[in-house]
Structure formats: C-alpha cells, structure tokens
CSV table of C-alpha atoms in Angstrom, one decimal:
chain,number,residue,atom,x,y,z
A,61,MET,CA,93.9,149.9,153.9
A,62,ALA,CA,91.5,152.6,152.8
A,63,THR,CA,91.8,154.1,156.3
A,64,GLU,CA,95.5,154.2,155.8
A,65,ARG,CA,95.1,155.7,152.5
A,66,LYS,CA,92.5,158.6,153.8
A,67,ALA,CA,95.4,159.3,156.4
A,68,GLY,CA,98.0,160.0,153.6
A,69,ARG,CA,100.0,156.8,154.2
A,70,ARG,CA,101.3,154.5,151.8
A,71,VAL,CA,100.8,150.5,152.6
A,72,LEU,CA,102.9,147.4,151.8
A,73,VAL,CA,100.9,144.3,152.3
A,74,GLY,CA,102.7,140.9,152.3
A,75,PHE,CA,100.8,137.6,151.7
A,76,ASP,CA,102.2,134.3,152.6
A,77,PHE,CA,101.4,132.2,149.6
A,78,PRO,CA,102.5,132.2,146.0
A,79,PHE,CA,101.2,134.9,143.7
A,80,GLY,CA,101.9,133.1,140.5
A,81,TYR,CA,102.4,129.6,138.9
A,82,PRO,CA,105.5,128.3,136.9
A,83,LYS,CA,106.1,129.8,133.6
A,84,GLY,CA,103.6,128.7,130.9
A,85,VAL,CA,100.7,127.9,133.3
A,86,ALA,CA,98.9,131.3,132.8
A,87,ARG,CA,98.9,130.6,129.2
A,88,ASP,CA,97.8,127.2,129.3
A,89,LEU,CA,94.9,128.1,131.3
A,90,THR,CA,93.8,131.5,130.1
A,91,GLY,CA,95.5,131.8,126.7
A,92,HIS,CA,97.7,134.9,128.1
A,93,ALA,CA,101.0,134.7,129.7
A,94,ASN,CA,99.9,137.1,132.4
A,95,ALA,CA,99.6,136.2,136.0
A,96,LEU,CA,96.8,138.6,136.7
A,97,ALA,CA,94.6,136.8,133.8
A,98,LEU,CA,95.2,133.6,135.9
A,99,TRP,CA,93.9,135.5,139.1
A,100,GLN,CA,90.8,136.3,137.2
A,101,TRP,CA,90.5,132.7,135.8
A,102,LEU,CA,90.5,131.4,139.4
A,103,ALA,CA,88.3,134.1,140.7
A,104,ASP,CA,85.6,133.0,138.1
A,105,ARG,CA,85.7,129.4,139.3
A,106,ILE,CA,86.5,129.3,143.0
A,107,LYS,CA,83.6,129.1,145.5
A,108,ASP,CA,84.6,129.9,149.0
A,109,ASP,CA,82.0,130.8,151.8
A,110,GLU,CA,82.1,132.2,155.1
A,111,ARG,CA,82.0,128.7,156.7
A,112,ASN,CA,85.2,127.7,154.9
A,113,HIS,CA,83.4,125.5,152.6
A,114,ASN,CA,85.2,125.7,149.0
A,115,ASN,CA,85.7,123.8,145.6
A,116,ARG,CA,89.2,124.1,145.5
A,117,PHE,CA,89.8,120.2,144.8
A,118,ALA,CA,87.2,120.6,142.0
A,119,ILE,CA,89.2,123.4,140.4
A,120,ALA,CA,92.5,121.5,141.0
A,121,THR,CA,90.8,118.6,139.0
A,122,GLU,CA,89.8,121.0,136.2
A,123,ILE,CA,93.4,122.2,136.1
A,124,ASN,CA,94.8,118.8,136.0
A,125,ARG,CA,92.5,117.8,133.0
A,126,ILE,CA,94.0,120.5,131.0
A,127,TYR,CA,97.3,118.6,130.9
A,128,PRO,CA,97.9,115.2,129.5
A,129,GLY,CA,98.4,112.1,131.8
A,130,GLU,CA,98.5,112.7,135.4
A,131,GLY,CA,98.0,116.4,136.1
A,132,PRO,CA,100.2,118.7,138.2
A,133,CYS,CA,98.0,119.3,141.2
A,134,TRP,CA,98.5,116.8,143.9
A,135,GLY,CA,97.9,116.1,147.8
A,136,ARG,CA,94.5,115.5,149.2
A,137,PRO,CA,92.9,113.8,152.2
A,138,GLU,CA,92.8,109.9,151.1
A,139,LYS,CA,89.2,109.6,151.8
A,140,TRP,CA,88.1,112.5,149.7
A,141,ASP,CA,86.7,111.6,146.3
A,142,TYR,CA,88.8,113.5,143.8
A,143,PRO,CA,90.6,110.6,142.0
A,144,GLU,CA,92.1,113.0,139.5
A,145,VAL,CA,94.1,114.6,142.2
A,146,SER,CA,96.8,112.3,143.2
A,147,THR,CA,97.9,111.7,146.8
A,148,HIS,CA,101.6,111.8,145.8
A,149,ALA,CA,103.7,114.1,143.6
A,150,ASN,CA,104.6,113.1,140.1
A,151,ASP,CA,107.7,113.5,137.9
A,152,ARG,CA,106.2,115.4,135.0
A,153,GLU,CA,108.4,118.4,133.6
A,154,HIS,CA,105.5,120.4,132.2
A,155,PRO,CA,104.3,122.4,133.8
A,156,PRO,CA,107.5,122.8,135.9
A,157,PRO,CA,107.3,121.8,139.5
A,158,ARG,CA,108.6,125.1,140.9
A,159,ARG,CA,109.0,128.8,140.0
A,160,ILE,CA,112.5,130.3,140.0
A,161,THR,CA,111.8,132.0,143.3
A,162,GLU,CA,111.2,128.7,145.0
A,163,ARG,CA,114.6,127.3,143.7
A,164,HIS,CA,116.2,130.3,145.5
A,165,ALA,CA,114.3,130.2,148.7
A,166,THR,CA,115.3,127.3,151.0
A,167,GLY,CA,112.4,125.2,152.1
A,168,ALA,CA,109.7,126.8,149.8
A,169,LYS,CA,107.2,124.3,148.7
A,170,THR,CA,105.7,123.7,145.2
A,171,VAL,CA,102.6,125.7,144.4
A,172,TRP,CA,101.2,122.3,143.1
A,173,GLN,CA,100.9,120.5,146.6
A,174,LEU,CA,97.5,121.2,148.1
A,175,HIS,CA,97.6,119.0,151.1
A,176,TYR,CA,100.1,117.7,153.9
A,177,SER,CA,102.6,119.7,156.1
A,178,GLY,CA,103.8,122.9,154.8
A,179,SER,CA,101.7,122.9,151.6
A,180,VAL,CA,100.9,126.2,150.0
A,181,GLY,CA,98.8,125.0,146.9
A,182,SER,CA,95.3,125.3,148.6
A,183,GLN,CA,96.1,128.6,150.1
A,184,THR,CA,97.0,129.9,146.4
A,185,LEU,CA,93.9,128.5,144.9
A,186,LEU,CA,91.7,130.3,147.5
A,187,GLY,CA,93.9,133.3,148.1
A,188,LEU,CA,94.4,134.5,144.7
A,189,PRO,CA,90.7,135.0,144.0
A,190,ALA,CA,90.4,136.9,147.3
A,191,LEU,CA,93.3,139.3,146.3
A,192,GLN,CA,91.7,139.7,143.1
A,193,GLN,CA,88.3,140.8,144.6
A,194,LEU,CA,90.3,143.2,147.1
A,195,ARG,CA,92.3,144.9,144.5
A,196,ASN,CA,89.2,145.6,142.5
A,197,ALA,CA,87.2,146.8,145.4
A,198,ARG,CA,85.6,150.3,145.1
A,199,ALA,CA,87.6,151.5,148.1
A,200,LEU,CA,90.9,150.6,146.6
A,201,ARG,CA,90.4,150.7,142.9
A,202,GLY,CA,93.3,152.3,141.0
A,203,GLN,CA,95.6,152.4,144.0
A,204,VAL,CA,96.8,149.0,144.3
A,205,ALA,CA,100.0,147.5,142.4
A,206,VAL,CA,100.5,143.8,142.6
A,207,TRP,CA,104.5,143.3,142.6
A,208,PRO,CA,106.1,142.3,140.3
A,209,PHE,CA,103.2,141.8,137.8
A,210,GLU,CA,102.4,145.5,137.6
A,211,GLY,CA,105.5,147.7,136.9
A,212,GLY,CA,108.1,144.7,136.9
A,213,LEU,CA,110.8,144.3,139.3
A,214,ALA,CA,111.0,147.7,140.6
A,215,LEU,CA,109.3,149.7,143.3
A,216,PRO,CA,105.7,150.3,142.3
A,217,ASP,CA,104.4,153.7,142.1
A,218,LYS,CA,100.9,152.9,143.5
A,219,PRO,CA,100.2,153.8,147.1
A,220,ILE,CA,99.1,150.4,148.1
A,221,VAL,CA,101.4,147.2,147.1
A,222,PHE,CA,100.6,143.6,147.3
A,223,ALA,CA,103.8,141.4,147.8
A,224,GLU,CA,104.4,137.7,148.1
A,225,VAL,CA,106.3,137.0,151.4
A,226,TYR,CA,107.9,133.8,152.9
A,227,PRO,CA,108.1,134.4,156.7
A,228,SER,CA,110.4,131.3,157.1
A,229,LEU,CA,113.2,133.4,155.4
A,230,LEU,CA,113.6,134.5,159.0
A,231,ARG,CA,112.9,131.1,160.7
A,232,ASP,CA,116.1,131.5,163.0
A,233,ALA,CA,115.1,135.0,164.1
A,234,VAL,CA,111.5,133.9,164.8
A,235,LYS,CA,112.7,130.8,166.8
A,236,THR,CA,115.0,132.9,169.1
A,237,GLN,CA,112.7,135.7,169.6
A,238,MET,CA,109.4,134.0,170.2
A,239,ARG,CA,107.6,135.1,173.5
A,240,LYS,CA,106.3,132.6,176.2
A,241,GLY,CA,103.0,131.1,174.9
A,242,GLU,CA,103.1,133.1,171.6
A,243,VAL,CA,101.6,131.4,168.5
A,244,VAL,CA,104.3,130.8,165.8
A,245,ASP,CA,102.2,132.6,163.2
A,246,CYS,CA,101.9,135.7,165.4
A,247,ALA,CA,105.7,135.6,166.1
A,248,GLN,CA,106.4,135.4,162.3
A,249,VAL,CA,104.3,138.5,161.6
A,250,ARG,CA,105.9,140.5,164.3
A,251,VAL,CA,109.6,139.6,163.4
A,252,ASN,CA,109.1,140.0,159.7
A,253,ALA,CA,107.2,143.2,160.0
A,254,ARG,CA,110.1,144.6,162.2
A,255,ALA,CA,112.8,143.5,159.7
A,256,PHE,CA,111.0,145.0,156.8
A,257,ALA,CA,110.1,148.2,158.7
A,258,THR,CA,113.8,148.3,160.0
A,259,LEU,CA,115.0,148.2,156.4
A,260,ASP,CA,112.6,150.9,155.4
A,261,ALA,CA,113.6,153.3,158.1
A,262,ALA,CA,117.3,152.9,156.9
A,263,GLY,CA,116.5,153.5,153.4
A,264,GLY,CA,117.2,149.8,152.5
A,265,LEU,CA,113.8,148.6,151.4
A,266,THR,CA,113.5,149.7,147.8
A,267,PRO,CA,116.3,147.4,146.6
A,268,LEU,CA,114.3,144.3,147.5
A,269,PHE,CA,111.6,145.2,144.9
A,270,GLY,CA,114.3,144.7,142.2
A,271,GLY,CA,114.6,140.9,142.9
A,272,SER,CA,117.6,139.0,143.6
A,273,PRO,CA,120.9,140.5,142.1
A,274,ARG,CA,121.8,136.8,141.2
A,275,LEU,CA,118.8,136.8,138.5
A,276,GLU,CA,120.1,136.9,134.9
A,277,SER,CA,118.3,138.8,132.3
A,278,GLU,CA,116.1,136.2,130.8
A,279,GLN,CA,115.3,134.9,134.4
A,280,ARG,CA,114.1,138.5,135.3
A,281,GLU,CA,111.4,138.3,132.5
A,282,GLN,CA,110.3,134.8,133.6
A,283,VAL,CA,110.0,136.3,137.1
A,284,GLU,CA,107.7,138.9,136.0
A,285,GLU,CA,105.4,136.0,134.8
A,286,GLU,CA,105.9,133.6,137.8
A,287,GLY,CA,106.2,136.2,140.7
A,288,TRP,CA,108.8,136.5,143.3
A,289,ILE,CA,109.2,136.3,147.1
A,290,LEU,CA,110.0,139.9,148.5
A,291,GLY,CA,113.3,139.5,150.3
A,292,VAL,CA,114.8,136.6,148.4
A,293,GLY,CA,118.3,137.5,147.5
A,294,PHE,CA,118.6,139.9,150.3
A,295,GLU,CA,118.5,137.4,153.3
A,296,SER,CA,121.5,138.9,154.9
A,297,GLU,CA,120.0,142.1,155.1
A,298,LEU,CA,116.8,140.8,156.3
A,299,HIS,CA,118.5,138.9,159.1
A,300,GLU,CA,120.5,141.8,160.2
A,301,ALA,CA,117.3,143.9,160.3
A,302,ALA,CA,115.5,141.3,162.2
A,303,LYS,CA,117.8,141.4,165.2
A,304,ASP,CA,116.2,142.1,168.7
A,305,MET,CA,117.6,145.6,169.2
A,306,GLY,CA,115.4,146.3,172.5
A,307,PRO,CA,113.0,148.9,173.6
A,308,SER,CA,115.3,152.0,173.1
A,309,PHE,CA,115.8,151.0,169.5
A,310,ILE,CA,112.0,150.6,169.0
A,311,GLY,CA,111.3,153.9,170.7
A,312,ALA,CA,113.5,155.7,168.2
A,313,LEU,CA,111.8,154.1,165.3
A,314,ARG,CA,108.1,154.5,166.7
A,315,ASP,CA,107.2,157.2,164.2
A,316,THR,CA,108.7,156.0,161.1
A,317,ILE,CA,108.3,152.1,161.0
A,318,ILE,CA,105.3,149.7,160.9
A,319,ARG,CA,103.9,149.0,164.3
A,320,TYR,CA,104.6,145.3,164.7
A,321,ASP,CA,103.7,144.5,168.3
A,322,ASP,CA,100.1,143.9,167.3
A,323,PRO,CA,99.7,142.6,163.8
A,324,PHE,CA,96.2,144.0,163.6
A,325,GLU,CA,97.1,147.6,164.7
A,326,PRO,CA,97.1,150.1,161.7
A,327,ALA,CA,100.4,150.7,160.1
A,328,ALA,CA,102.4,153.9,160.9
A,329,PRO,CA,104.0,155.8,158.0
A,330,VAL,CA,107.0,154.1,156.3
A,331,SER,CA,109.9,156.7,155.6
A,332,ASP,CA,111.5,155.1,152.5
A,333,TRP,CA,108.2,155.3,150.7
A,334,SER,CA,107.6,159.0,151.4
A,335,ALA,CA,109.8,160.2,148.4
A,336,HIS,CA,107.5,158.3,146.0
A,337,GLN,CA,104.0,159.5,147.1
C-alpha cells in the first residue's frame, strides 16, 4: 500500500470479515458507541503470534462475561476447555445476533459464531486488531479511512480505504468462472476484483459507498456503528460487472482497472477515484 501511494495511486482494500458488531456492543465493551474504539479494545487484548497461536477463545470468554447468562460468542472445538463459550447458538436478543448488513446479504454468518463451517467470528477477533495495527503503521498514518466508520456512508476522501467485502455475493460467477485446479479463494479474489474494477472503470463504484438504497434513515445511522458490506444493495450491478468478457475486454481496461489475474500483483490506477485525489 505504501508503494502504491508513493506511485501516486489510490488503494481500495477489501477484507472478508465483519468490521463491526451489532448495535450496542461497542458501547457495552468500551463505553463508546464507536466501532474503532472496539477495534482498539480488541487490539489491547488479542495475542496472535507468527505460529498462529492466539487467545481468541479467552477473549470470547471475556466478552461473554460482560453479558448476563449465556454470552453471545459461541462455537468451539468440543475438546477445548472454554466452558463459557458454548458449542451451540443461543436465543438471546441482546446483543442482537446479526447486524443489518447480514440481514441483507444472503448466506452471511453471524459475527458471534467462532467455529464450524463458514464461521467468521474468529477471523473478526483476530483480523480487527491486525487492521488497527495496519492503519496506525507509520508508513500509512493519516492516509487510511475505514469505511463507513470514518466519513459515514459516502466515498471516503483518504487515498487508502479499508472496506468489508463478502466474496460470496458473487458465488454464481465464481462457480462458473473457476479455472481448472484453481483454489476457490483465489477464484473469489479474481472474480470480485474484476467486478469492482469494472464498475470503477465505468464510473459506477462510488454509489456502492452509499450503502443500500433500501436503507431507511435510522438504519443508516445504525450502519455507521455496525459497518456494511461493500456491494450489498448493488448485487445486480456487481453480477453484471463480474461477467467474463474475454481477453479483448481485459486488454481495453488494462490501464484503468485493478490487475486481478494475480491477487498479489500491485494494483493499477483506478479511474473512478482519480477525481477525488
């Protein structure tokens, strides 16, 4: 990212895990209804080393103890000794089981589920502290906006934007465009990057930062506390942009879209953002 900035390019980085928790959780844990305060709360507690040893279930236990009765965090290997983290979901209403964005995104899992197929809770507990460290890194300091927590439901004015994404929004396109022997995660990155880049090249990326057009005004305020999956509410546009247009189409966009064939290759300029530099 720092290299891209030195080259004068803006960067949109998508992360496939929730950026926030349901309404009220940030205040319950930190005393402030601010998602980034919760990021710091987790960063102060999570230990995660280079061998992938971490204390996420201990922190889940701490979260559960804040709430009366059986806490909201659930899902763990049965033989792991964390009795206050249940192996099954519960029916509690506070904190809510899902954010608004998960109610709008088909198949999205609850942030409270830490284990079992499709779970995202552990990724959130470990990922948010990593993002907090990254956004505060000396090389990036002052250049990163976390959408929608900084600037609300609008295109951020910072040159680097962190956004929550959900690659399964394009599950059908991924399924039909997978290459022989390709890992699913790689196909998801490739197809999703092309879709967002194609929208950008056509001037259609900016509206996605406004959240779903179906959101009511009070919901929009709640979303700015909980977070939102970039692209939810614009599924039709994403699916159209994700269509496999063939080599000639890719060649025409080579200088204006993200290079998606290799997810680890540096990003090319994105045209839609140039007006906001």
